[in-house]
Short mmCIF file of C-alpha atoms in Angstrom, two decimals:
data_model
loop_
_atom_site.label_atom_id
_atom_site.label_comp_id
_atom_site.label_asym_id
_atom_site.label_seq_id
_atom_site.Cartn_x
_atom_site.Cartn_y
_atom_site.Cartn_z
CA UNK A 25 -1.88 6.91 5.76
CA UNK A 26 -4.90 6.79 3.43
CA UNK A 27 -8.20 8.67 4.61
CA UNK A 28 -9.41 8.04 1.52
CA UNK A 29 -9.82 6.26 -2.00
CA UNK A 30 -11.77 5.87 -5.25
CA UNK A 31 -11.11 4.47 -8.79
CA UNK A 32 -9.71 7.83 -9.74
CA UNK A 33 -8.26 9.53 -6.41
CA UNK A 34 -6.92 9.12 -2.99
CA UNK A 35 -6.32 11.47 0.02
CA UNK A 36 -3.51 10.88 2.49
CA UNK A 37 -3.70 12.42 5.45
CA UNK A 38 -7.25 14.16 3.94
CA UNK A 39 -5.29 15.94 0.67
CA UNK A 40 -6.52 14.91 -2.48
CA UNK A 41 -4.46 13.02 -4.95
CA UNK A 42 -5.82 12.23 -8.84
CA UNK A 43 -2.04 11.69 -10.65
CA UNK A 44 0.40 8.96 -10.27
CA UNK A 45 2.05 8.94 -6.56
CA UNK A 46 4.69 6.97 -4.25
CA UNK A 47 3.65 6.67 -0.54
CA UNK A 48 6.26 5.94 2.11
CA UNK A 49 5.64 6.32 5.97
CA UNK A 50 7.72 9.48 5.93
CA UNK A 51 6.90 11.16 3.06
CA UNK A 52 5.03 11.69 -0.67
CA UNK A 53 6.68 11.11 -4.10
CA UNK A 54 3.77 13.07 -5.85
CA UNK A 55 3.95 12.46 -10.40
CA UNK A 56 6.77 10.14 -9.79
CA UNK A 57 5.86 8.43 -13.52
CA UNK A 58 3.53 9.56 -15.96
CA UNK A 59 2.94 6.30 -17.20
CA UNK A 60 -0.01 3.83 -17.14
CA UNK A 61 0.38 0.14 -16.53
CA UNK A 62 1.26 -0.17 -20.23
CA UNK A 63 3.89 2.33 -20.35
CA UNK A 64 5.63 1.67 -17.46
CA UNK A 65 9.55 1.76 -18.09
CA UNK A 66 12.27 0.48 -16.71
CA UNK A 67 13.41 3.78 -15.43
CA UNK A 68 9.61 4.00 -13.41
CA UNK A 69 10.66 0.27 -12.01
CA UNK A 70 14.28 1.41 -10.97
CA UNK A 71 12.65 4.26 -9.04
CA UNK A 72 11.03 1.56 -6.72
CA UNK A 73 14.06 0.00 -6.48
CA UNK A 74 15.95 2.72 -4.86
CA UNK A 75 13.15 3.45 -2.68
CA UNK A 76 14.72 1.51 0.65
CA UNK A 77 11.43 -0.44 1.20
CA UNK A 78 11.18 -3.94 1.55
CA UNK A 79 7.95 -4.40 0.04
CA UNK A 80 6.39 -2.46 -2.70
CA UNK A 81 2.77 -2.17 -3.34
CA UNK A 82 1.60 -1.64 -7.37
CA UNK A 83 -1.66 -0.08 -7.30
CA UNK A 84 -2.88 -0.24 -11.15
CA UNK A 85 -5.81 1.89 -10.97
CA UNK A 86 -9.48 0.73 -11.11
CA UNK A 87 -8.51 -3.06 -12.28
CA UNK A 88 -5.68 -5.26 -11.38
CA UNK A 89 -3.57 -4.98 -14.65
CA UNK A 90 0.14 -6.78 -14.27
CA UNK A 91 3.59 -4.61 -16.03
CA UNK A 92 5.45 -6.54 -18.58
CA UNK A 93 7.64 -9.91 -16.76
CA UNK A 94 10.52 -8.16 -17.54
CA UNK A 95 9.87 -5.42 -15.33
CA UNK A 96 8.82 -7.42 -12.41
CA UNK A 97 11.56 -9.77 -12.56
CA UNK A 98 14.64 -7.28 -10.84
CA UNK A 99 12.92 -7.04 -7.20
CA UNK A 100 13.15 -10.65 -6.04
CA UNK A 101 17.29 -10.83 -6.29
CA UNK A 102 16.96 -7.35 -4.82
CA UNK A 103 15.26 -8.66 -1.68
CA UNK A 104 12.16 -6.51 -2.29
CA UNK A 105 8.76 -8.04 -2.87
CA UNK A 106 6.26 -6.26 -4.91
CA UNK A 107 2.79 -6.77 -4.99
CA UNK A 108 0.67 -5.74 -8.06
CA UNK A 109 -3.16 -5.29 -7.15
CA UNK A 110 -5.65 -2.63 -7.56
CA UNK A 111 -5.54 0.81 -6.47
CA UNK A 112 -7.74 0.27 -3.50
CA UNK A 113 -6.29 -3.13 -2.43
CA UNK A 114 -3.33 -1.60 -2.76
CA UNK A 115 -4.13 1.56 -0.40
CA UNK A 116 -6.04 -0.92 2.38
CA UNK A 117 -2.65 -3.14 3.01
CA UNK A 118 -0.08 -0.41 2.71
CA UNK A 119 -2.14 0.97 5.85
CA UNK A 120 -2.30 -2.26 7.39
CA UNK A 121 1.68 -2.65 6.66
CA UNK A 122 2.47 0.75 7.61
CA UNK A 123 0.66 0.25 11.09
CA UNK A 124 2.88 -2.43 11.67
CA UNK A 125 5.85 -0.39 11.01
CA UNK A 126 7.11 -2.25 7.87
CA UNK A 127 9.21 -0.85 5.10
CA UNK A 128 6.70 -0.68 2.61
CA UNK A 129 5.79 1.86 0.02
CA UNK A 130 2.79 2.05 -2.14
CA UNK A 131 3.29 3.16 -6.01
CA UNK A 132 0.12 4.28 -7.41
CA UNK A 133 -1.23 4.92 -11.17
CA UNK A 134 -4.13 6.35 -12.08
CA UNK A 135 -6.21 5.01 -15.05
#
């Protein structure tokens, strides 16, 4: 879970986090891109593809910035909704989600 968040950090479970993370229930994907909302690849999207979840949560740091269409468009035939919000709207549901024991993950960049 989240203990904590800012523009520029979180904490799970109380450790500190200031670079680009995945967060599942059962574990921590720490620098899984090194790309900003801009950059973001295809090869960063497959990555949350192959994550099992069936939501994913796109934190995009301090704003709510959206990825090109094109790399949005491959979850809904996959049966995975992603959500793109802020990185603290983005760390408040993924605990609400995880409490209720979804499948959700939360995919975080840093500004």
């Amino acid at each position: 879970m989240f203990t904590a968040y800012g523009d520029d950090y979180v904490a799970v479970n109380n450790e500190k986090y200031e670079k680009n993370l995945i967060l599942l229930p059962e574990s921590i994907i720490p620098e899984w891109s090194t790309a900003t909302v801009s950059t973001l690849t295809a090869t960063d999207m497959q990555k949350l593809l192959e994550l099992g979840t069936e939501i994913v949560l796109l934190g995009t740091g301090s704003r709510l910035r959206f990825p090109a269409g094109t790399l949005l468009r491959p979850f809904a035939p996959a049966g995975i909704g992603l959500e793109v919000m802020d990185l603290r709207a983005a760390c408040r549901t993924y605990n609400i989600l995880a409490a209720e024991g979804r499948k959700v993950a939360a995919a975080l960049l840093f500004d």
